[in-house]
Structure formats: structure tokens, C-alpha cells
Coordinates of C-alpha atoms in Angstrom, one line a residue:
M1 CA -0.1 0.0 0.1
N2 CA 1.3 3.4 -0.7
I3 CA -0.2 6.7 0.5
T4 CA 1.1 10.1 -0.9
K5 CA -0.3 13.8 -0.3
E6 CA -0.6 16.4 -2.7
Q7 CA -0.7 20.1 -1.1
I8 CA -3.2 22.3 -3.0
D9 CA -2.5 24.9 -0.9
E10 CA -2.2 26.0 2.8
L11 CA -5.7 24.8 3.6
N12 CA -6.5 22.2 1.0
A13 CA -4.8 18.7 0.2
I14 CA -5.4 15.5 -1.7
V15 CA -4.3 12.2 -0.1
K16 CA -3.9 9.4 -2.7
V17 CA -4.0 6.0 -1.6
A18 CA -2.9 2.8 -3.7
I19 CA -4.0 -0.6 -2.6
T20 CA -2.6 -3.8 -4.6
K21 CA -3.7 -7.3 -4.5
E22 CA -0.9 -8.2 -2.1
D23 CA -2.5 -5.9 0.4
Y24 CA -5.8 -7.4 0.6
Q25 CA -5.7 -11.0 -0.8
D26 CA -4.7 -12.8 2.5
R27 CA -7.8 -11.4 4.1
V28 CA -10.1 -11.9 1.7
E29 CA -9.0 -15.5 1.2
N30 CA -9.3 -16.1 4.8
I31 CA -13.0 -15.0 5.2
L32 CA -14.0 -16.7 2.1
K33 CA -12.5 -20.0 3.6
D34 CA -14.6 -19.3 6.8
Y35 CA -17.5 -18.7 4.5
R36 CA -17.1 -22.3 2.9
K37 CA -16.8 -24.0 6.1
Q38 CA -20.5 -22.5 7.1
A39 CA -22.1 -22.4 3.7
N40 CA -25.2 -24.3 3.4
I41 CA -25.8 -24.8 -0.4
P42 CA -28.3 -27.4 -1.9
G43 CA -26.6 -30.1 -3.4
F44 CA -23.3 -29.7 -1.3
R45 CA -22.4 -31.0 2.1
K46 CA -21.4 -28.3 4.5
G47 CA -18.0 -27.3 4.2
Q48 CA -17.7 -29.0 0.8
V49 CA -19.1 -26.2 -1.4
P50 CA -16.5 -25.5 -4.2
M51 CA -14.5 -22.7 -3.7
G52 CA -15.1 -21.2 -7.0
L53 CA -19.0 -20.9 -6.3
I54 CA -18.2 -19.4 -2.9
K55 CA -16.1 -16.6 -4.7
K56 CA -18.8 -16.3 -7.2
Q57 CA -21.5 -15.9 -4.7
Y58 CA -19.6 -13.7 -2.0
G59 CA -16.2 -12.8 -3.5
K60 CA -17.2 -9.2 -4.7
A61 CA -18.9 -8.2 -1.3
V62 CA -16.1 -9.4 0.8
L63 CA -13.6 -7.9 -1.5
V64 CA -15.2 -4.4 -1.1
D65 CA -15.9 -4.6 2.7
E66 CA -12.1 -5.8 3.2
V67 CA -10.7 -3.2 0.8
N68 CA -12.5 -0.2 2.7
K69 CA -11.7 -1.7 6.1
L70 CA -8.1 -1.6 4.7
L71 CA -8.3 1.9 3.4
Q72 CA -10.0 3.6 6.6
D73 CA -7.5 2.2 9.0
N74 CA -4.4 3.0 6.9
L75 CA -5.7 6.4 6.0
N76 CA -6.7 7.2 9.8
K77 CA -3.1 5.9 10.9
Y78 CA -1.4 8.1 8.0
L79 CA -3.2 11.2 9.2
T80 CA -2.2 10.5 12.9
E81 CA 1.6 9.6 11.8
E82 CA 1.9 12.8 9.6
K83 CA 0.3 15.0 12.5
L84 CA -2.2 16.5 10.0
D85 CA -4.7 18.6 11.3
V86 CA -7.9 18.3 9.5
L87 CA -11.2 19.9 9.6
G88 CA -14.4 17.6 9.3
N89 CA -13.2 14.4 7.7
P90 CA -11.5 13.3 4.5
L91 CA -13.9 13.3 1.6
P92 CA -13.5 10.7 -1.2
K93 CA -13.4 12.1 -4.6
Q94 CA -15.5 11.0 -7.2
Q95 CA -13.8 8.5 -9.8
D96 CA -15.8 7.9 -12.9
N97 CA -13.9 5.1 -14.2
F98 CA -13.6 3.1 -10.9
N99 CA -13.5 -0.8 -11.4
W100 CA -13.9 -3.4 -8.4
D101 CA -12.9 -6.0 -11.0
S102 CA -9.4 -4.8 -11.1
E103 CA -6.8 -6.1 -8.8
E104 CA -5.3 -2.5 -7.9
F105 CA -7.3 0.1 -6.5
A106 CA -6.6 4.1 -6.2
F107 CA -8.5 6.3 -4.2
E108 CA -8.3 9.9 -3.6
F109 CA -9.5 11.9 -0.6
E110 CA -9.8 15.6 0.0
L111 CA -8.5 17.1 2.8
G112 CA -9.7 20.5 4.5
L113 CA -6.5 21.4 6.8
A114 CA -6.8 23.7 9.9
P115 CA -5.1 27.1 9.6
E116 CA -2.1 28.0 11.4
F117 CA -2.4 31.3 13.6
E118 CA -1.6 32.8 16.7
V119 CA -4.0 33.9 19.4
E120 CA -3.1 37.5 21.2
L121 CA -4.9 37.6 24.6
K122 CA -4.0 41.0 25.3
T123 CA -6.1 42.7 22.6
K124 CA -5.6 46.2 22.1
K125 CA -9.1 47.2 23.0
P126 CA -9.6 46.3 26.7
V127 CA -12.8 44.1 27.7
T128 CA -14.8 45.4 30.5
H129 CA -14.6 43.4 33.6
Y130 CA -17.5 44.1 36.0
K131 CA -17.3 44.1 39.4
I132 CA -20.9 44.2 40.9
V133 CA -21.3 45.6 44.1
A134 CA -24.3 45.5 46.6
D135 CA -25.3 49.3 47.2
Q136 CA -26.9 50.5 50.3
K137 CA -30.1 50.7 48.2
M138 CA -30.2 47.2 47.5
I139 CA -29.2 45.9 50.9
D140 CA -32.1 48.0 52.5
E141 CA -34.4 46.2 49.9
Q142 CA -33.3 43.1 50.9
V143 CA -33.5 43.8 54.5
E144 CA -37.2 45.0 54.0
R145 CA -37.8 41.7 52.0
I146 CA -36.6 39.6 55.0
R147 CA -38.7 41.6 57.3
K148 CA -41.8 41.2 55.4
Q149 CA -41.4 37.5 54.6
Y150 CA -40.7 36.7 58.3
G151 CA -43.4 39.2 59.7
K152 CA -47.0 38.5 60.9
L153 CA -50.3 39.0 58.9
I154 CA -52.6 41.0 60.9
S155 CA -56.4 40.8 59.9
K156 CA -57.8 44.0 58.7
E157 CA -61.8 44.8 57.9
E158 CA -61.1 47.4 55.3
V159 CA -58.6 47.5 52.6
G160 CA -55.6 49.9 53.1
K161 CA -53.0 51.2 50.6
E162 CA -50.3 48.9 52.0
D163 CA -52.3 45.9 52.4
E164 CA -52.6 42.3 51.1
V165 CA -55.8 41.3 49.9
R166 CA -56.9 37.5 49.0
G167 CA -59.7 36.9 46.9
T168 CA -60.7 35.5 43.4
F169 CA -60.6 36.7 40.0
R170 CA -63.3 35.9 37.5
N171 CA -64.2 36.5 33.7
E172 CA -66.3 33.7 32.3
E173 CA -65.8 34.8 28.8
A174 CA -61.9 34.8 29.1
E175 CA -61.9 31.5 31.2
I176 CA -60.5 33.3 34.4
D177 CA -61.5 32.0 37.8
N178 CA -58.3 31.9 40.0
N179 CA -57.4 32.6 43.5
A180 CA -54.7 34.7 44.2
T181 CA -53.4 37.5 46.7
L182 CA -52.9 41.2 45.6
E183 CA -50.2 43.3 47.3
L184 CA -51.6 46.9 46.7
K185 CA -48.1 48.1 46.6
K186 CA -47.4 46.1 43.4
I187 CA -50.2 47.4 41.5
S188 CA -49.5 50.1 39.1
D189 CA -53.3 51.4 38.0
K190 CA -54.2 53.9 40.5
K191 CA -57.9 53.8 39.8
A192 CA -57.8 50.1 40.9
I193 CA -55.9 51.0 44.1
S194 CA -58.6 53.8 44.6
A195 CA -61.4 51.1 43.7
L196 CA -59.8 48.6 46.1
T197 CA -59.2 51.2 49.0
G198 CA -62.1 50.8 51.8
K199 CA -63.6 47.6 50.5
K200 CA -64.3 44.7 53.0
V201 CA -64.5 41.2 52.9
G202 CA -67.4 39.9 50.4
D203 CA -67.1 43.0 48.3
T204 CA -66.5 42.6 44.5
V205 CA -64.4 44.8 42.7
T206 CA -64.4 45.3 38.7
L207 CA -60.8 45.9 37.8
S208 CA -59.4 46.2 34.1
T209 CA -56.4 44.0 33.2
K210 CA -54.8 46.6 31.0
G211 CA -52.0 48.3 33.2
L212 CA -53.0 46.3 36.3
F213 CA -49.3 45.8 36.8
K214 CA -46.0 46.8 35.3
E215 CA -45.1 43.5 34.7
D216 CA -46.9 40.7 32.8
Y217 CA -45.7 37.8 35.0
L218 CA -47.6 39.5 38.0
L219 CA -50.9 39.7 36.1
A220 CA -50.2 36.1 34.8
G221 CA -50.0 34.9 38.5
A222 CA -52.9 36.8 39.4
L223 CA -55.1 35.3 36.7
G224 CA -53.8 31.9 36.8
L225 CA -52.9 32.3 33.0
S226 CA -49.5 31.6 31.0
N227 CA -47.6 34.6 30.4
D228 CA -48.2 34.7 26.3
K229 CA -51.9 34.6 27.3
V230 CA -51.7 38.0 29.3
E231 CA -49.6 39.9 26.7
N232 CA -52.0 42.6 25.7
L233 CA -54.8 41.3 27.4
D234 CA -57.4 44.0 28.0
V235 CA -60.6 42.6 29.7
K236 CA -62.6 43.5 32.9
V237 CA -62.1 41.1 35.9
D238 CA -64.4 40.8 39.0
F239 CA -62.2 40.5 42.0
T240 CA -64.2 39.1 45.3
I241 CA -62.3 39.9 48.3
E242 CA -62.1 37.0 50.6
E243 CA -59.4 38.1 53.3
I244 CA -57.4 41.3 54.0
N245 CA -54.3 41.3 55.7
E246 CA -51.8 43.8 56.9
R247 CA -48.3 42.5 56.9
Q248 CA -46.2 43.5 60.0
P249 CA -42.6 43.4 59.3
A250 CA -40.5 41.2 61.7
E251 CA -38.1 43.0 64.2
L252 CA -34.7 42.7 63.6
N253 CA -33.5 41.0 66.7
Q254 CA -31.3 38.1 67.7
E255 CA -34.2 35.5 67.2
L256 CA -34.8 36.5 63.5
F257 CA -31.0 36.6 62.9
D258 CA -30.6 32.9 64.2
K259 CA -33.5 31.8 62.3
L260 CA -31.7 33.2 59.3
F261 CA -28.1 32.0 59.6
G262 CA -27.9 29.6 62.7
E263 CA -27.2 30.5 66.1
G264 CA -24.7 33.4 67.0
K265 CA -23.7 33.8 63.4
V266 CA -25.0 37.4 63.2
S267 CA -26.0 39.4 66.2
S268 CA -26.7 42.9 64.9
Q269 CA -28.3 44.8 61.9
K270 CA -24.7 45.8 60.8
E271 CA -23.7 42.4 60.7
L272 CA -26.7 41.1 59.0
E273 CA -26.3 43.8 56.2
E274 CA -22.5 42.9 55.9
R275 CA -23.6 39.2 55.4
I276 CA -26.4 40.3 52.8
K277 CA -23.9 42.5 51.0
E278 CA -21.2 39.5 51.0
D279 CA -23.6 36.7 49.9
S280 CA -25.0 39.0 47.2
E281 CA -21.7 39.9 45.8
K282 CA -20.8 36.3 45.6
Q283 CA -23.6 35.6 43.4
F284 CA -23.0 38.6 41.0
E285 CA -19.4 37.6 40.7
Q286 CA -21.0 34.3 38.8
Q287 CA -22.9 36.6 36.6
A288 CA -20.0 39.0 36.0
D289 CA -17.7 36.1 35.4
Q290 CA -19.9 34.6 32.7
K291 CA -20.1 38.1 31.0
L292 CA -16.3 38.1 30.9
L293 CA -16.1 34.8 29.5
N294 CA -18.6 35.5 26.8
D295 CA -17.1 39.0 26.0
V296 CA -13.4 37.7 25.5
T297 CA -14.6 34.9 23.7
E298 CA -16.5 37.4 21.2
R299 CA -13.3 40.0 21.2
L300 CA -11.0 36.8 20.3
I301 CA -13.1 35.9 17.4
E302 CA -13.1 39.5 16.2
T303 CA -9.4 40.2 16.5
T304 CA -7.9 36.5 15.4
E305 CA -7.7 36.5 11.9
F306 CA -7.2 33.2 9.8
D307 CA -9.0 31.7 6.4
L308 CA -10.9 28.4 6.5
P309 CA -11.1 26.1 3.8
A310 CA -14.8 27.2 3.1
E311 CA -15.6 25.4 0.0
F312 CA -14.2 22.1 1.4
L313 CA -16.6 22.7 4.6
K314 CA -19.3 23.4 2.5
K315 CA -19.0 20.2 0.6
W316 CA -18.5 18.3 3.7
I317 CA -21.6 19.7 5.2
Q318 CA -23.4 18.9 2.3
T319 CA -22.6 15.3 1.9
T320 CA -22.1 13.9 5.6
G321 CA -25.6 14.5 7.1
E322 CA -28.4 12.2 7.3
K323 CA -29.4 13.5 4.1
E324 CA -27.6 15.5 1.3
L325 CA -28.4 19.0 1.6
S326 CA -28.5 21.6 -1.7
I327 CA -25.5 24.0 -2.3
E328 CA -27.6 26.6 -0.8
Q329 CA -28.6 24.7 2.3
A330 CA -24.8 24.0 2.9
Q331 CA -23.9 27.4 2.5
E332 CA -26.7 28.5 5.0
E333 CA -25.3 25.7 7.6
Y334 CA -21.6 26.8 6.9
E335 CA -22.6 30.5 7.8
K336 CA -24.4 29.4 10.9
S337 CA -21.6 27.3 12.1
E338 CA -18.5 29.1 11.1
K339 CA -18.3 31.3 14.2
G340 CA -18.4 28.6 16.4
L341 CA -15.6 26.4 14.5
R342 CA -13.6 29.6 14.5
Y343 CA -13.8 29.7 18.1
Q344 CA -13.3 25.8 18.6
L345 CA -9.9 26.5 16.8
I346 CA -9.1 29.6 18.8
E347 CA -9.9 27.6 22.1
G348 CA -8.0 24.6 20.8
K349 CA -4.8 26.9 20.2
I350 CA -5.1 28.7 23.8
L351 CA -5.1 25.3 25.4
K352 CA -2.1 24.1 23.5
D353 CA -0.1 27.4 24.1
H354 CA -0.8 27.6 27.8
N355 CA -0.4 23.6 28.5
I356 CA -4.3 23.8 29.7
E357 CA -5.8 20.2 30.1
L358 CA -7.9 18.4 32.3
Q359 CA -6.9 15.7 34.6
F360 CA -9.3 12.9 35.9
E361 CA -8.7 13.5 39.4
E362 CA -9.3 17.4 38.8
L363 CA -12.6 16.5 37.3
K364 CA -13.4 14.3 40.4
D365 CA -12.4 16.8 43.0
F366 CA -14.7 19.6 41.0
T367 CA -17.8 17.3 40.8
K368 CA -17.3 16.4 44.8
G369 CA -17.2 20.3 45.5
F370 CA -20.4 20.9 43.0
I371 CA -22.1 17.9 45.0
K372 CA -21.1 19.3 48.5
D373 CA -22.6 22.7 47.5
Q374 CA -25.7 20.9 46.6
M375 CA -25.9 19.0 49.9
A376 CA -25.5 22.1 51.8
Q377 CA -28.6 23.7 50.4
Y378 CA -30.3 20.8 52.1
G379 CA -28.6 21.1 55.3
Q380 CA -26.0 18.2 55.0
M381 CA -22.9 20.3 55.9
N382 CA -20.4 17.9 56.4
P383 CA -20.6 14.9 54.2
E384 CA -18.3 11.9 54.4
E385 CA -15.6 11.7 51.9
E386 CA -16.5 8.1 50.9
E387 CA -20.1 9.3 50.3
L388 CA -18.6 12.0 47.9
D389 CA -16.5 9.6 46.1
R390 CA -19.5 7.3 45.6
I391 CA -21.7 9.9 44.4
A392 CA -19.0 11.6 42.1
A393 CA -18.5 8.4 41.0
R394 CA -22.1 7.7 39.8
V395 CA -22.4 11.4 38.5
L396 CA -19.3 10.9 36.2
S397 CA -20.5 7.4 34.8
N398 CA -23.2 9.5 33.2
Q399 CA -21.3 10.7 29.8
D400 CA -23.8 13.8 29.5
E401 CA -23.2 14.9 33.0
A402 CA -19.5 14.2 32.9
K403 CA -19.3 16.2 29.6
R404 CA -21.3 19.0 31.1
L405 CA -19.0 19.1 34.3
S406 CA -15.7 19.0 32.1
E407 CA -16.9 22.1 29.9
Q408 CA -17.7 24.0 33.5
L409 CA -14.2 23.2 34.9
M410 CA -12.4 24.1 31.4
S411 CA -14.6 27.4 31.3
E412 CA -13.1 28.0 34.8
K413 CA -9.4 27.4 33.7
L414 CA -10.1 29.7 30.7
L415 CA -11.8 32.4 33.0
A416 CA -8.6 32.2 35.3
L417 CA -6.2 32.7 32.2
Y418 CA -8.0 35.6 31.0
K419 CA -8.1 37.3 34.1
E420 CA -4.4 36.8 34.4
K421 CA -3.3 37.4 30.6
A422 CA -6.1 39.5 29.0
N423 CA -6.3 43.2 28.7
L424 CA -9.4 43.9 31.0
K425 CA -10.7 47.2 32.4
T426 CA -12.6 46.7 35.5
K427 CA -15.7 48.6 36.1
E428 CA -17.6 49.0 39.5
V429 CA -21.6 48.9 39.1
N430 CA -24.4 48.1 41.1
Y431 CA -26.5 45.2 39.8
E432 CA -29.2 47.7 38.5
D433 CA -26.7 49.4 36.4
F434 CA -25.1 46.0 35.1
V435 CA -28.4 44.8 34.2
K436 CA -29.0 48.0 32.1
E437 CA -25.7 48.1 30.6
V438 CA -25.4 44.2 29.8
Y439 CA -29.3 43.3 28.7
G440 CA -30.4 46.9 27.8

């Protein structure tokens, strides 16, 4: 067997594979001998069928199968030994005069080669690295939410502007019949607030759904409908009052602090606010890190220039799916996948240049940390190491879970590298401003 490569240009090559009779003859003969031993053909005893008949019946199929196996095995071996970094898979070239009755065969394959390029992490234009801080306004709001959540409900006879009112919304035509609690603070329609104020248990008030709340999800929850059904909903609903309560906020005392954080962990309002700030900013850090990872990725795709073997890749997309695509469909698929392919190559280059790889023990420890965090949420603060090992082994035996956790760990490694090497500009913002800047 002889394999040679013809370089077309930097990104395209042709591999030619020449197979002679000596390469496949013994393999074919041995398989046909096995066929002869097992063949059941009328008129012949088992194992006594003439070899000529076996060859006539099975010879061509066995030849084709063995030559293809030989071809694939040696082609893959050649690509590995020559260290050819190919994109997609080798594509067999159409050969109009190919003849399986010949004793020697010649095959040709098109290759799309990965480009050579450098990745500069320290880009000219810096990437914004957000540091999200919990400002006093947010801390005050969180304290107020805690006080309300752990406060007492005091029954009232008449609805006041700060009260919570439980009742049933009804509109037969719109198929609305839902029991819900209204916080008058969250109602944005002043007419609705005025209509409800002063009402008593048993009273029915007609409200307009349009503009009742600022957010659609609040209306959906009140009416018991899906978000898409309440979008632009403009109907009248009858709300029958069943219960009126004033929520008296809980006092900021040791009993509440112990209930929230465990006995003696927090002992003053100042310490409570510090804890809220610390916990909030830890959560914000995850969001800021994900934003940084996304932004550095985008910046690297923008600034790392290289060509791809586009025509080869379009042909590969066109012919290797479950069904063959048209040229136009292949072009469309290529355009959709080009950005992702570019980043795969960039990421691969970064990992190689900086010797970043995943070791199984690292992945196992990362998985155990993930499991510990989950168990802590359910009050299991100090699980046994053996138990963690057992659960981690079970989690990592699931290929999908192992892949997901591997990707998470790799993202953490890349993030650490970017924080160290990339051109970053730290910007301190509160959460509200972060949301405005990032999500508009």
C-alpha cells in the first residue's frame, strides 16, 4: 500500500491511496474459507461447497468490505502519523472509471486543513470586567424583604393602601377563575388602588387587566394564565375579596438572625447587612464572570484572523449529514456554524499554547465540590468523603453529566487565564446598572 499527499494550498490537500492485490488477498481468502466452512447450499455437504462457487456468490462483497476497512484503517493511521490537523473528515473524490474487477485500486480523498495562526490574549481594546457591588439601596430592599417574609399577618376589616388582599378573579368569557393574593404596593393602576381601598370582605370590585401591573408575570400569576396569554390582555375582571391582611414586618432581633443564619452567626443589623452584601456580591461575581467569558470569547473571534477551507467545509456539510443538502442549504449551514468553528480552533490553540488540560482527579474534585454545594443547600454541611466519592463516581459515569462538568471546569480554567493575561478594564457598578448595560 502506498499513501501520498498532494498539497493544493495551505488549507487544502489531496491524499492518494494505492492498494495492491498483496494488501488484501490474504484477508479476503481467509474470510471466504470461513464462509465455505459454514455455507449451506443445496446439493453440497456442509464445508464441501466448491471455492469457485463461494467466490462467485460472496467474493465481490467480501473484497469491497475488506478493501474499505483496509483503506479507513491506513488512512486514519497516516493522518495521525503525519500529524495532519484536518477539519471535518476526508472526503472521497468521485472516480468515474473506478472498477472493482481490477486487482489494484487507487483512491483519492480531499482534506480540509486547519489554519496556522497565533492568538493574542492581550487585545488592543480592553474588555470590560464588571465588578458588581451591592449598594445600600439594594441592601435596604433585601432587609425589607426579609422583614416582610418573616413578619406577621394581621387581619383587617377594610383594605388599606399597604395591605394584602386575597380573593378570586373571574371572567367567564376569558376563562378566568383564579384565587390569588394582591399586594396593593405592586399594583400600578391608580384607579384599581382607589377602587380597592376601603372595601371589605365579600365586596366585589371590577378591575381592568390593562395596566394593572407593570410586569406581565405579575398579571399572569394573579389571573392563573400563562405569560403569552396575558400579553396585551385587555378585559374586565371581577375580584371578590375573601381576606384582608396587613403585613407587620418582623423585628430585627437575635431570634430572626438565628433563624436566618444559625445561632450566634449574626448579632446586629450591621452584621446582617454585611452578610447580605457578601452573599449578594458572591452571586453577582458568577454573573460578571460569565459575562467576561462571553465578552473575551467575542473579542478573540473578532481579533484573531485566519482563513478556513470554506469550499471544502461546505462540501463536507453538504454530503455527510443524514440526507444530502443542496448547495444553498450547505452554504446556510456553513454560515451558521462558521463562528463556532472559529472559536473551537481559537480555544484549541489557547489550550495548547498555555498547556491547559483536564486531569481526571481534577474533574473528580470539581464534581465533589459541586455535590457538596448541593448537599449544603439541604442542610448536609459535612458529608463523609466516602459518600462524596461514591456520588461523584455515579455522576461521572453518566456521559452527559461528565461532559457538562468537564466544560464547566474548562471554562473556569479559561476564565482564570483571561483574568491573568487578557487586557481587562475593571468597572464597578451596582446590579441595576449592570442589568441596564448588559441587557439593555
